[in-house]
Amino acid sequence: MKKTLGILGLLIVVVAITAMGNPKSFLSPYNLENLTKWTSLFGIISIGVSFVIITGGIDLSIGSVVGLTGCLLAMLVSDWGVPAVLAVPIVLVISLILGLCHGLLIAKLKLQPFIVTLCGLLLYRGISRFMSGDDTQGFGNEHQTLRMLANGKIPIPFTDGFDLPIPAIMLIVLAVVAAIFLNKTIYGRYLLALGRNEQAARYSGINTDVMVILSYVICSMAAGLGGVLFALDLNSVQPASMGEFYELYAIAAAVLGGCSLRGGEGTIFGVLIGTAVIQVLRNSISILGIPSQLNFAIIGSVLLIGVAVDEIVKRMAARRRRTMRVQA
Amino acid sequence: MTEIESSPLLEARGITKQFPGVLALHNVGMSLRAGEILAVMGENGAGKSTLMKILAGVQTPDEGQLFVDGRPVTIDSVEDALEEGVALIHQELNLADNLDVASNIFLGREPRSQGLIDDRECRRRASDYLKQVGLDLSPKRIVGTLSIGQQQMVEIAKALSVNARVLIMDEPTSSLSQSETEALFRVVHDLRQRGVGIVYISHRLAEVSQIADRVVVLRDGENAGELAREEIAHDRMVKLMVGRDISGFYVHLPHEPGAVVLEARDLVVPEHPTHPVSFSLRAGEIVGMAGLIGAGRTELLRVLFGVTRPLGGTISSSGRPVTFREPFDAIKQGIALVPEDRKLEGLVLEMSVRENVGLAGLFQHRGPWGWRNGVRERDDTTRMVERLNIKTPTQHQIVQLLSGGNQQKVVLGKWLALGPKVLLLDEPTRGIDVGAKQEIYRLMEELAQQGVAILFVSSDLEEILSMSDRTLVMHEGAITGELAREELNEEAVMRLATGATAELTYSQ
């Protein structure tokens, strides 16, 4: 909880600095809407990867899954004329199968998550490019209803033009479900326990293999849903680049939000805030006129400072606790 | 060094060490003469380890003075200690598994020629030290392939290679078999003959009475007393350690075994495929399982609990044949396992007492949609903390911060909350203090009275002899015999445990 407060503080600082630097652009309804939408899209894939990270694993294939599902959706709908109501489930089932494969290879064949998902990263990117002949895919002017999923908005009264993007609603629903799953069901506890000590979890009657597989399925499905929404929003899918580095944004958000790569630690709320920090940073770079070449450098620095400060605060707190105990 | 030296080889006076929140040592003194085996005893938390770490330079005292040969010395680091000839052998061995014996002995001090490691010289000198500890093996052997007992000897050889005059051994036998222990004792005696002073820490009373020339007992960070060779006796040591009389350390009442609740027939344990095992376990009886380390006892328990799958044979639970694919299946049949290594297999160390106690029962008490029953978790923990006398400030305490005995009780609590029919215990009292040990013996007795079938593996012969109604003895994967309580004695167990023709594992 304290960790989440810290990152919340960081978010407030970043927002405040950007808002003060260029209040007119930053606080405009258009910018805030966009920011909310991007945070929502990235939030979905970040929540997905946080489940994998909680088990002590990692998923590097997210960006390629986003690219593949985005590409596939556009082709299904535009080239092959598959009805939208069918195309979206098909794409989600495909991402489920990808996650299942990752999980089976990791849990049953005992391959390392890094390697399995790195291969996924390469494989799915190649498939997307080959499948599409590297041509840009999109929906043209058709399928406006389907595209509403990503760029639809719900007007909010008394906000002077700010409309809530539909993805934000999806994110909130997903986050609530994810948080309940993690904190209130036995399966959430299983994930946290096996992330700390898989052996002990198994010896306590937990089917750890099934739980690990489940976490990769959740992650890939979240990436698949993300891919669908990104594609619908952009309406222009570059098979070679769509989703590139998204896994790193997602992992960074999860870590910034309090997930430990050692496993067993993390909260959904923290991950949301972590995602928001990264998106606000990206936004502020363009708004404050910082050269966009510095994009990665700034995100990297903030992330590094964030985790370093967190570690330092943790140590100081531990030291204070110890001295307090001595005085007691 | 002469025998009639007046000043002790190593002496500590007025040692005080304060840790945040705890006074670990308060004005503690001890002395060690050359050619003496001094046992340091005490319950967990009594300050033994801290004192040893101070002697070996791992920690520095807040107050007090150390003397070597009567000369005041300052030992601020492990290097300082080694310079004074004081070497510590940790309970958990500090060897690099992937390197060979010679490289381990000279790690960091490799003999060199022209800047490169002189492997030949390294091995030549290593085999010299190996001979001194009676270890007949090639210095080229990879340490990871050695038995724990042999690794211990390598540690001792390493200490000898730095000319240690004082050897501090922290529970050296905690994971050794009987024969390995005997071999260790021979080496220790041999070192004593050569004038090395040995500080020996152990929880095992029988062992200490066998080997020690003198016993120093610590209690709550202070000197509780000292026993000379002729005064060393079981009950006196216990009394000094716990500060009160413990009558009936082991509790054992006659049991009336009920129906067979667990039966193995021709069960083939993967690690020992040539020796199928058969045995049965009745409700309300305590069955001991003796054997040397590596006899296959832990492996057998793992199969009985569904951790590993058997290659053949059958397991029956209350008369019905069952197949265990996962521990989950065994738990459903009312079987519980308290594993050998509680930190690795028994506990999620970074989780709280409540989360650990509740872990195994989550599934059984789940609500619709897998909803976690938090109330049940809390109430079960409250019950277990009370019943097992788990010393913890709150249920939210991280298990890592509890003492070994209390950690073990948390593991037990996790299973007792489920009300098991069969309790498999693998070295249930290893590395825990006398008080907690006794509580676990009481608990075993109490559970047996309530009809729980208990199968416990132990390398502590005294424990086997005192607690079991009957004893199964294993050797190299096979059950070599069964001893009823009347025929149970040390020799009978050892005969079966070593196999009729087997040599001591140590001399391989």
PDB file of C-alpha atoms in Angstrom, chain B residues 24-26 28 41-43 45-48 216-225 236-244:
ATOM      1  CA  ALA B  24      21.950 -11.230  22.064  1.00  0.00           C
ATOM      2  CA  LEU B  25      24.818 -11.722  24.476  1.00  0.00           C
ATOM      3  CA  HIS B  26      25.310 -10.274  27.905  1.00  0.00           C
ATOM      4  CA  VAL B  28      29.367 -14.017  28.252  1.00  0.00           C
ATOM      5  CA  MET B  41      24.752 -25.708  23.967  1.00  0.00           C
ATOM      6  CA  GLY B  42      21.590 -23.741  24.336  1.00  0.00           C
ATOM      7  CA  GLU B  43      18.154 -23.370  22.881  1.00  0.00           C
ATOM      8  CA  GLY B  45      18.055 -17.813  20.407  1.00  0.00           C
ATOM      9  CA  ALA B  46      20.286 -18.494  23.391  1.00  0.00           C
ATOM     10  CA  GLY B  47      23.145 -16.719  21.656  1.00  0.00           C
ATOM     11  CA  LYS B  48      25.322 -19.646  20.555  1.00  0.00           C
ATOM     12  CA  VAL B 216      29.211 -24.631  28.210  1.00  0.00           C
ATOM     13  CA  VAL B 217      25.520 -23.825  28.268  1.00  0.00           C
ATOM     14  CA  LEU B 218      24.063 -20.485  27.230  1.00  0.00           C
ATOM     15  CA  ARG B 219      20.573 -19.356  28.073  1.00  0.00           C
ATOM     16  CA  ASP B 220      18.962 -16.101  26.953  1.00  0.00           C
ATOM     17  CA  GLY B 221      22.338 -14.651  26.017  1.00  0.00           C
ATOM     18  CA  GLU B 222      24.049 -15.395  29.307  1.00  0.00           C
ATOM     19  CA  ASN B 223      26.220 -18.146  30.722  1.00  0.00           C
ATOM     20  CA  ALA B 224      23.832 -20.646  32.275  1.00  0.00           C
ATOM     21  CA  GLY B 225      26.454 -23.052  33.507  1.00  0.00           C
ATOM     22  CA  ARG B 236      21.626 -31.885  33.530  1.00  0.00           C
ATOM     23  CA  MET B 237      22.205 -30.390  30.096  1.00  0.00           C
ATOM     24  CA  VAL B 238      18.516 -30.015  29.431  1.00  0.00           C
ATOM     25  CA  LYS B 239      17.987 -28.470  32.819  1.00  0.00           C
ATOM     26  CA  LEU B 240      20.691 -25.893  32.210  1.00  0.00           C
ATOM     27  CA  MET B 241      19.381 -25.112  28.746  1.00  0.00           C
ATOM     28  CA  VAL B 242      15.764 -24.568  29.621  1.00  0.00           C
ATOM     29  CA  GLY B 243      16.348 -23.419  33.194  1.00  0.00           C
ATOM     30  CA  ARG B 244      13.945 -25.889  34.679  1.00  0.00           C
TER      31      ARG B 244
END
